[in-house]
Amino acid sequence: VKTKGKFGRHVRMLADIELVFDERTNPQDFAGLTNRTRLDPWRLESDALFVEFVDIGIDGLDLRMGRQQVIWGTADRFHPTSNLNALDVEDPLRFGESIANEMVTLRYSPDLWFGDEDEPWFEEFSLELVFVPIFKPAQLPNSAGLAFTDPAELERQADSKDLRELLAAQKLLEDTLTFGYSPSVELPDRNVENSMMGARMSWNLLGMDMSLSYFRGFDDFPRAEKVVALEQGTHVDSQIKLTYPRIEVLGVDMATSLDWLGGLGVWFEGAMVSHKDLYRVIDTGTILNKIVLETEHEAGHFFKMTAGMDYSPTPWLYLNVQYLHGFLDEFGTHNLDDYIVAGMDIKMARDTVVLRSFGIVNLQDNSIVAFPQLILMPWNNCELTMGAFLFFGEDDSKFGSAVAGASTAFMKAKVIF
């Protein structure tokens, strides 16, 4: 349900609410079998619920307050400069949509331009300030928990000598002891110090959209900050505390269309992410009898980027190719892989049939995501889609591991009123 409202010349509102049914039941215990909300789970999601005040005091100065999404960047889907809203990666078919959050956004867009009135060489200048009082983490798929509970995944991701020693010792003791893993999450305290903010300046120069941005807040994917092995008789429970690192991001992006190449669209988006020393505590209990404070990431910065192009050589063919350095969930100088994201649309039968095929390739481990779709539009305002979201790769690869999730086949129907 999407509702818009306008009150006079200066006040607007927007409400955008979805009712979501999730058929992946998860009762977990007998009580769950008697609870309909666990067998047939549903929830309400709101992508927007805000009031906007237009031209407050001076023309071009707008204030928006409430639940909203502020997405920065010029790339297609993969935005390293856009960090104000956490990502929803629960459903892979949505390709990491943003989760709306309560924000205050102040935007100033003066009527400023230079050059000829018909063809200015500088225009569309704007300044944007955003305040986010409460941090909201990314929504993860069910499979993400395996990164902290599956021994094979823990061994694959172990990035320090002490973690590898602890996992090796547990393997040797599997005949006499049982092992479990209990991850818990600690969100940043809700106070002014932990509020997030961002600023962005954008403009169009000689037909190229450009912007500079700054963000201060938290990364929305968790990391293991503390691992404590506790013995309970013949059972050892490794308690893992997950936290969210504080970061600062300087961003730049640009995009344009090259008319002399038939309207070829090109874009670039880069983000320099800075952070302080990130430590990890490992308490092995009686298994190794040691407590270690190690530096997981030394204070510094790392660079994530997206560069791409799209082109329609004919009315019935659309091509899109992007290069990514650093995926959505990757963090740290030595943890960034390289990816190619590519796809195409082939339109047939007067645009009523579309063959769409997109994919992602990890250039380090050669794992692949394939996303083929058949889209039918037999009538106006009606769309039928059949497709699949498929993972290929070795068990220890990015898209082949159990953490990535299971391959999915799907059908969708959409009617627009």
Coordinates of C-alpha atoms in Angstrom, one line a residue:
V1 CA 0.0 0.0 0.0
K2 CA 1.4 3.3 -1.1
T3 CA -0.2 6.6 -0.1
K4 CA 0.9 10.1 -1.0
G5 CA -0.5 13.3 0.5
K6 CA 0.0 17.1 -0.1
F7 CA -1.1 19.8 2.3
G8 CA -0.9 23.2 0.8
R9 CA 2.3 24.3 -1.2
H10 CA 4.9 23.3 1.4
V11 CA 4.0 20.0 3.1
R12 CA 4.0 16.5 1.6
M13 CA 3.8 13.0 3.1
L14 CA 4.5 9.5 1.9
A15 CA 3.5 6.1 3.4
D16 CA 4.8 2.9 1.8
I17 CA 3.9 -0.4 3.6
E18 CA 4.2 -4.0 2.6
L19 CA 2.6 -7.1 4.1
V20 CA 5.1 -10.0 3.9
F21 CA 4.2 -13.7 4.3
D22 CA 7.2 -16.0 4.8
E23 CA 6.5 -19.7 4.1
R24 CA 9.8 -20.9 5.5
T25 CA 8.4 -22.2 8.8
N26 CA 10.8 -22.7 11.7
P27 CA 9.0 -24.0 14.8
Q28 CA 12.2 -25.4 16.4
D29 CA 10.4 -26.9 19.4
F30 CA 7.0 -28.6 20.1
A31 CA 5.5 -25.3 21.3
G32 CA 6.2 -23.9 17.9
L33 CA 3.9 -26.6 16.4
T34 CA 1.0 -25.2 18.4
N35 CA 1.7 -21.5 17.5
R36 CA 0.2 -20.4 14.2
T37 CA 2.4 -17.3 14.0
R38 CA 5.5 -19.6 13.8
L39 CA 3.9 -22.0 11.2
D40 CA 2.6 -19.1 9.1
P41 CA 4.8 -16.2 9.8
W42 CA 4.0 -12.7 8.6
R43 CA 5.2 -9.2 9.2
L44 CA 4.7 -5.6 8.1
E45 CA 7.5 -3.7 6.4
S46 CA 7.6 0.0 5.8
D47 CA 9.9 1.5 3.1
A48 CA 8.7 5.1 3.8
L49 CA 6.7 6.9 6.4
F50 CA 7.7 10.6 6.5
V51 CA 6.6 14.2 6.2
E52 CA 8.5 16.6 4.0
F53 CA 8.5 20.4 4.3
V54 CA 9.2 22.1 0.9
D55 CA 10.9 25.5 0.4
I56 CA 11.2 26.3 4.1
G57 CA 12.3 29.9 4.4
I58 CA 14.0 30.0 1.0
D59 CA 13.3 28.3 -2.4
G60 CA 15.0 24.9 -2.8
L61 CA 15.5 24.2 1.0
D62 CA 13.5 21.0 1.9
L63 CA 13.3 19.2 5.3
R64 CA 12.2 15.5 5.5
M65 CA 11.5 13.8 8.8
G66 CA 10.5 10.2 9.4
R67 CA 11.2 6.7 8.1
Q68 CA 12.9 6.9 4.7
Q69 CA 15.7 5.6 2.4
V70 CA 18.6 7.8 1.3
I71 CA 20.6 6.0 -1.4
W72 CA 23.7 7.7 -2.7
G73 CA 25.8 6.7 -5.6
T74 CA 25.6 6.3 -9.4
A75 CA 26.3 2.5 -9.8
D76 CA 23.7 -0.2 -10.5
R77 CA 22.6 -1.8 -7.2
F78 CA 26.1 -2.0 -5.7
H79 CA 26.8 1.3 -3.9
P80 CA 30.0 1.5 -1.7
T81 CA 29.3 5.2 -0.9
S82 CA 25.7 4.5 0.3
N83 CA 25.9 3.6 4.0
L84 CA 23.0 5.5 5.7
N85 CA 20.6 2.6 5.3
A86 CA 21.4 -0.9 6.2
L87 CA 20.9 -3.6 3.6
D88 CA 18.3 -6.3 3.4
V89 CA 20.0 -9.5 2.1
E90 CA 17.5 -11.9 3.5
D91 CA 16.0 -12.4 0.1
P92 CA 18.6 -12.8 -2.7
L93 CA 16.1 -11.9 -5.4
R94 CA 16.0 -8.4 -4.1
F95 CA 19.8 -8.0 -4.5
G96 CA 20.4 -6.2 -1.3
E97 CA 17.6 -3.5 -1.0
S98 CA 17.9 -0.8 1.6
I99 CA 16.0 -1.0 4.9
A100 CA 14.2 2.3 5.7
N101 CA 15.3 4.0 8.9
E102 CA 14.2 7.0 11.0
M103 CA 16.1 10.0 9.6
V104 CA 16.2 13.8 9.4
T105 CA 17.2 14.9 5.9
L106 CA 17.9 18.6 5.0
R107 CA 18.5 19.2 1.3
Y108 CA 19.3 22.5 -0.5
S109 CA 18.9 22.7 -4.3
P110 CA 19.4 26.3 -5.4
D111 CA 18.7 27.4 -8.9
L112 CA 22.4 27.7 -9.7
W113 CA 23.9 27.3 -13.1
F114 CA 26.7 28.7 -15.3
G115 CA 27.0 29.0 -19.1
D116 CA 24.3 29.4 -21.7
E117 CA 20.7 29.2 -20.5
D118 CA 19.9 26.4 -23.0
E119 CA 23.1 24.5 -22.5
P120 CA 24.7 25.3 -19.1
W121 CA 28.1 23.7 -18.4
F122 CA 27.4 23.6 -14.6
E123 CA 23.9 22.9 -13.1
E124 CA 21.8 20.8 -10.7
F125 CA 23.9 21.7 -7.7
S126 CA 22.6 20.5 -4.3
L127 CA 23.8 20.0 -0.7
E128 CA 22.3 17.2 1.5
L129 CA 22.7 16.6 5.3
V130 CA 21.4 13.5 6.9
F131 CA 21.1 12.6 10.6
V132 CA 20.3 9.1 11.7
P133 CA 19.7 8.9 15.5
I134 CA 19.6 5.0 15.8
F135 CA 21.8 2.4 14.1
K136 CA 20.0 -0.4 12.3
P137 CA 21.9 -3.6 11.3
A138 CA 21.6 -5.5 8.0
Q139 CA 19.0 -8.2 7.8
L140 CA 20.8 -11.5 7.1
P141 CA 19.5 -14.7 5.5
N142 CA 19.1 -17.8 7.7
S143 CA 22.2 -19.3 6.1
A144 CA 24.4 -16.5 7.4
G145 CA 24.5 -18.0 10.9
L146 CA 26.6 -20.9 9.6
A147 CA 29.5 -18.5 9.4
F148 CA 29.6 -18.6 13.2
T149 CA 28.3 -22.0 14.0
D150 CA 29.5 -24.5 11.3
P151 CA 33.0 -25.9 12.1
A152 CA 33.9 -26.1 8.4
E153 CA 33.0 -22.5 7.8
L154 CA 34.8 -21.4 11.0
E155 CA 37.9 -23.2 9.8
R156 CA 37.7 -21.6 6.3
Q157 CA 37.3 -18.1 7.8
A158 CA 39.8 -18.4 10.6
D159 CA 42.2 -15.5 9.9
S160 CA 44.6 -15.8 12.9
K161 CA 47.0 -18.3 14.4
D162 CA 45.1 -18.5 17.7
L163 CA 41.8 -19.2 16.1
R164 CA 43.3 -21.9 14.0
E165 CA 44.9 -23.5 17.0
L166 CA 41.6 -23.4 18.9
L167 CA 39.8 -25.1 16.1
A168 CA 42.6 -27.7 15.6
A169 CA 42.5 -28.5 19.3
Q170 CA 38.7 -29.0 19.2
K171 CA 39.1 -31.4 16.3
L172 CA 41.5 -33.5 18.4
L173 CA 39.1 -33.7 21.3
E174 CA 36.0 -34.6 19.3
D175 CA 36.1 -38.2 20.6
T176 CA 35.8 -37.1 24.2
L177 CA 34.0 -33.8 24.1
T178 CA 31.2 -32.3 22.1
F179 CA 31.3 -28.7 20.8
G180 CA 28.8 -26.0 20.2
Y181 CA 28.7 -22.4 19.1
S182 CA 26.5 -19.6 20.5
P183 CA 26.7 -16.3 18.6
S184 CA 25.2 -13.2 20.2
V185 CA 24.8 -9.7 18.9
E186 CA 25.7 -6.5 20.7
L187 CA 24.4 -3.3 19.0
P188 CA 25.8 0.1 19.6
D189 CA 24.3 1.9 22.6
R190 CA 21.5 4.2 21.7
N191 CA 23.0 7.6 22.5
V192 CA 24.0 10.8 20.7
E193 CA 27.6 9.6 20.4
N194 CA 26.5 6.6 18.4
S195 CA 24.2 8.5 16.1
M196 CA 25.1 8.5 12.4
M197 CA 25.4 11.3 10.0
G198 CA 26.2 12.0 6.3
A199 CA 26.8 14.9 4.0
R200 CA 26.7 15.0 0.2
M201 CA 27.4 17.6 -2.5
S202 CA 26.3 16.9 -6.0
W203 CA 26.3 18.7 -9.4
N204 CA 26.3 18.2 -13.1
L205 CA 29.4 19.3 -14.9
L206 CA 29.6 19.3 -18.7
G207 CA 26.8 16.6 -18.8
M208 CA 28.4 14.4 -16.1
D209 CA 26.7 13.8 -12.8
M210 CA 29.2 14.0 -10.0
S211 CA 29.2 14.0 -6.2
L212 CA 31.4 14.0 -3.1
S213 CA 30.1 12.4 0.2
Y214 CA 31.0 11.8 3.8
F215 CA 29.5 9.2 6.2
R216 CA 30.2 8.6 9.9
G217 CA 28.6 5.7 11.6
F218 CA 28.8 1.9 11.7
D219 CA 29.3 -0.9 9.2
D220 CA 26.0 -2.9 9.1
F221 CA 27.5 -6.4 8.9
P222 CA 28.7 -7.9 12.2
R223 CA 32.2 -9.2 13.1
A224 CA 33.3 -11.5 15.9
E225 CA 34.9 -9.4 18.6
K226 CA 35.1 -12.0 21.4
V227 CA 35.3 -15.8 21.5
V228 CA 35.1 -17.6 24.8
A229 CA 35.2 -21.4 25.2
L230 CA 33.2 -22.5 28.2
E231 CA 33.3 -26.1 29.5
Q232 CA 30.1 -27.7 30.8
G233 CA 31.0 -31.3 31.7
T234 CA 31.8 -33.0 28.4
H235 CA 30.4 -30.2 26.3
V236 CA 32.3 -27.1 25.3
D237 CA 30.3 -24.0 24.2
S238 CA 32.1 -21.3 22.3
Q239 CA 30.3 -18.1 22.9
I240 CA 30.9 -15.6 20.1
K241 CA 30.1 -11.9 20.6
L242 CA 29.3 -10.1 17.4
T243 CA 29.7 -6.3 17.1
Y244 CA 29.6 -3.6 14.4
P245 CA 32.7 -1.6 13.7
R246 CA 32.7 2.2 13.7
I247 CA 33.7 3.6 10.3
E248 CA 34.1 6.8 8.3
V249 CA 33.6 6.8 4.5
L250 CA 34.7 9.4 2.0
G251 CA 32.9 8.8 -1.3
V252 CA 33.0 10.0 -4.9
D253 CA 30.9 9.0 -7.8
M254 CA 30.2 10.1 -11.4
A255 CA 28.0 9.0 -14.3
T256 CA 27.4 10.1 -17.8
S257 CA 26.0 9.1 -21.2
L258 CA 28.3 9.2 -24.2
D259 CA 26.2 10.3 -27.1
W260 CA 29.2 9.9 -29.5
L261 CA 29.1 6.1 -28.7
G262 CA 25.4 5.7 -29.2
G263 CA 24.3 6.6 -25.7
L264 CA 26.7 4.3 -23.9
G265 CA 26.2 4.8 -20.2
V266 CA 29.3 4.7 -17.9
W267 CA 29.6 5.2 -14.1
F268 CA 32.2 5.0 -11.3
E269 CA 31.7 4.9 -7.6
G270 CA 34.5 4.7 -5.0
A271 CA 34.6 4.8 -1.2
M272 CA 37.6 5.1 1.1
V273 CA 36.6 3.4 4.4
S274 CA 38.5 4.4 7.5
H275 CA 38.5 2.7 10.9
K276 CA 40.4 2.5 14.2
D277 CA 42.2 -0.6 15.5
L278 CA 39.7 -3.5 15.7
Y279 CA 40.6 -6.0 18.4
R280 CA 39.4 -9.6 19.1
V281 CA 39.6 -11.4 22.4
I282 CA 40.0 -15.2 22.3
D283 CA 39.6 -17.1 25.5
T284 CA 40.3 -20.8 24.9
G285 CA 39.4 -21.9 28.4
T286 CA 41.0 -25.2 29.5
I287 CA 41.5 -26.4 25.9
L288 CA 44.6 -24.4 25.4
N289 CA 44.7 -22.4 28.7
K290 CA 45.3 -19.0 27.1
I291 CA 43.6 -15.7 26.7
V292 CA 44.7 -13.6 23.7
L293 CA 44.0 -10.0 22.7
E294 CA 44.8 -9.8 19.0
T295 CA 44.4 -7.1 16.4
E296 CA 42.0 -8.2 13.7
H297 CA 42.3 -5.0 11.6
E298 CA 45.0 -2.4 12.3
A299 CA 43.8 1.2 12.1
G300 CA 43.8 2.4 8.6
H301 CA 41.6 2.5 5.5
F302 CA 40.6 0.4 2.5
F303 CA 39.0 1.2 -0.8
K304 CA 35.9 -0.3 -2.3
M305 CA 34.7 0.6 -5.8
T306 CA 32.2 -0.1 -8.6
A307 CA 32.7 0.8 -12.2
G308 CA 30.4 -0.1 -15.0
M309 CA 28.6 0.5 -18.3
D310 CA 25.3 -0.2 -20.0
Y311 CA 24.4 -0.1 -23.6
S312 CA 21.4 -0.8 -25.9
P313 CA 22.9 -1.6 -29.4
T314 CA 19.4 -2.4 -30.7
P315 CA 15.9 -1.7 -29.4
W316 CA 15.6 -5.3 -28.4
L317 CA 18.9 -5.8 -26.6
Y318 CA 20.2 -4.3 -23.4
L319 CA 23.7 -5.0 -21.9
N320 CA 25.1 -4.2 -18.5
V321 CA 28.6 -4.9 -17.1
Q322 CA 30.1 -3.9 -13.8
Y323 CA 33.4 -4.5 -12.0
L324 CA 33.4 -4.6 -8.2
H325 CA 36.3 -4.4 -5.8
G326 CA 34.9 -5.5 -2.5
F327 CA 31.5 -7.2 -2.1
L328 CA 28.6 -6.0 0.1
D329 CA 29.7 -7.9 3.2
E330 CA 33.5 -7.7 2.8
F331 CA 35.6 -5.6 5.2
G332 CA 39.3 -4.8 5.6
T333 CA 42.2 -4.3 3.3
H334 CA 43.0 -8.1 2.9
N335 CA 39.5 -9.3 2.7
L336 CA 38.3 -7.6 -0.5
D337 CA 37.7 -9.8 -3.6
D338 CA 37.1 -8.7 -7.2
Y339 CA 33.9 -9.4 -9.1
I340 CA 32.4 -9.1 -12.5
V341 CA 28.6 -8.5 -12.6
A342 CA 27.1 -8.8 -16.1
G343 CA 23.7 -9.3 -17.7
M344 CA 21.4 -8.6 -20.6
D345 CA 17.8 -8.3 -21.6
I346 CA 16.5 -9.7 -24.9
K347 CA 13.0 -8.3 -25.8
M348 CA 10.7 -10.2 -28.1
A349 CA 7.1 -10.2 -29.4
R350 CA 6.8 -6.4 -29.2
D351 CA 8.4 -6.2 -25.7
T352 CA 5.8 -8.6 -24.2
V353 CA 8.5 -11.3 -23.7
V354 CA 11.8 -10.6 -22.0
L355 CA 14.7 -13.1 -21.6
R356 CA 16.8 -11.7 -18.7
S357 CA 20.1 -13.2 -17.6
F358 CA 22.4 -11.7 -15.0
G359 CA 25.4 -13.2 -13.1
I360 CA 28.2 -12.5 -10.7
V361 CA 31.7 -14.1 -10.9
N362 CA 34.2 -14.0 -8.1
L363 CA 37.6 -13.6 -9.9
Q364 CA 39.6 -15.1 -7.0
D365 CA 37.8 -18.4 -6.5
N366 CA 35.7 -18.6 -9.7
S367 CA 32.4 -19.1 -7.8
I368 CA 29.3 -17.9 -9.7
V369 CA 25.8 -16.6 -9.1
A370 CA 23.5 -17.1 -12.1
F371 CA 20.1 -15.3 -12.2
P372 CA 18.1 -16.3 -15.4
Q373 CA 14.5 -15.1 -15.8
L374 CA 11.7 -15.3 -18.3
I375 CA 9.3 -12.3 -18.0
L376 CA 5.9 -12.3 -19.7
M377 CA 3.6 -9.3 -20.1
P378 CA 0.5 -10.6 -21.8
W379 CA -1.7 -7.7 -20.7
N380 CA -1.3 -4.1 -19.7
N381 CA -0.2 -3.7 -16.0
C382 CA 0.4 -7.4 -15.7
E383 CA 3.8 -9.2 -15.4
L384 CA 4.5 -12.9 -14.9
T385 CA 8.1 -14.0 -14.1
M386 CA 9.7 -17.4 -13.9
G387 CA 13.4 -17.7 -12.9
A388 CA 16.1 -19.1 -10.7
F389 CA 18.9 -17.9 -8.4
L390 CA 21.7 -20.4 -8.7
F391 CA 25.0 -20.8 -6.8
F392 CA 28.0 -22.5 -8.3
G393 CA 31.4 -23.1 -6.7
E394 CA 33.6 -25.2 -4.4
D395 CA 32.5 -25.7 -0.8
D396 CA 35.1 -23.2 0.5
S397 CA 34.3 -20.5 -2.1
K398 CA 32.3 -17.3 -1.8
F399 CA 29.2 -18.4 -3.6
G400 CA 29.7 -22.2 -3.2
S401 CA 29.8 -22.3 0.6
A402 CA 26.7 -23.1 2.8
V403 CA 26.8 -19.5 4.1
A404 CA 25.7 -18.2 0.6
G405 CA 22.4 -20.2 0.9
A406 CA 20.6 -22.6 -1.3
S407 CA 19.8 -22.2 -5.0
T408 CA 16.2 -21.1 -5.6
A409 CA 13.6 -21.4 -8.3
F410 CA 10.7 -19.0 -8.2
M411 CA 7.6 -17.7 -9.9
K412 CA 6.2 -14.2 -9.5
A413 CA 3.0 -12.4 -10.6
K414 CA 2.6 -8.7 -10.4
V415 CA -0.5 -6.5 -11.2
I416 CA -0.3 -2.7 -11.1
F417 CA -3.6 -0.9 -10.3

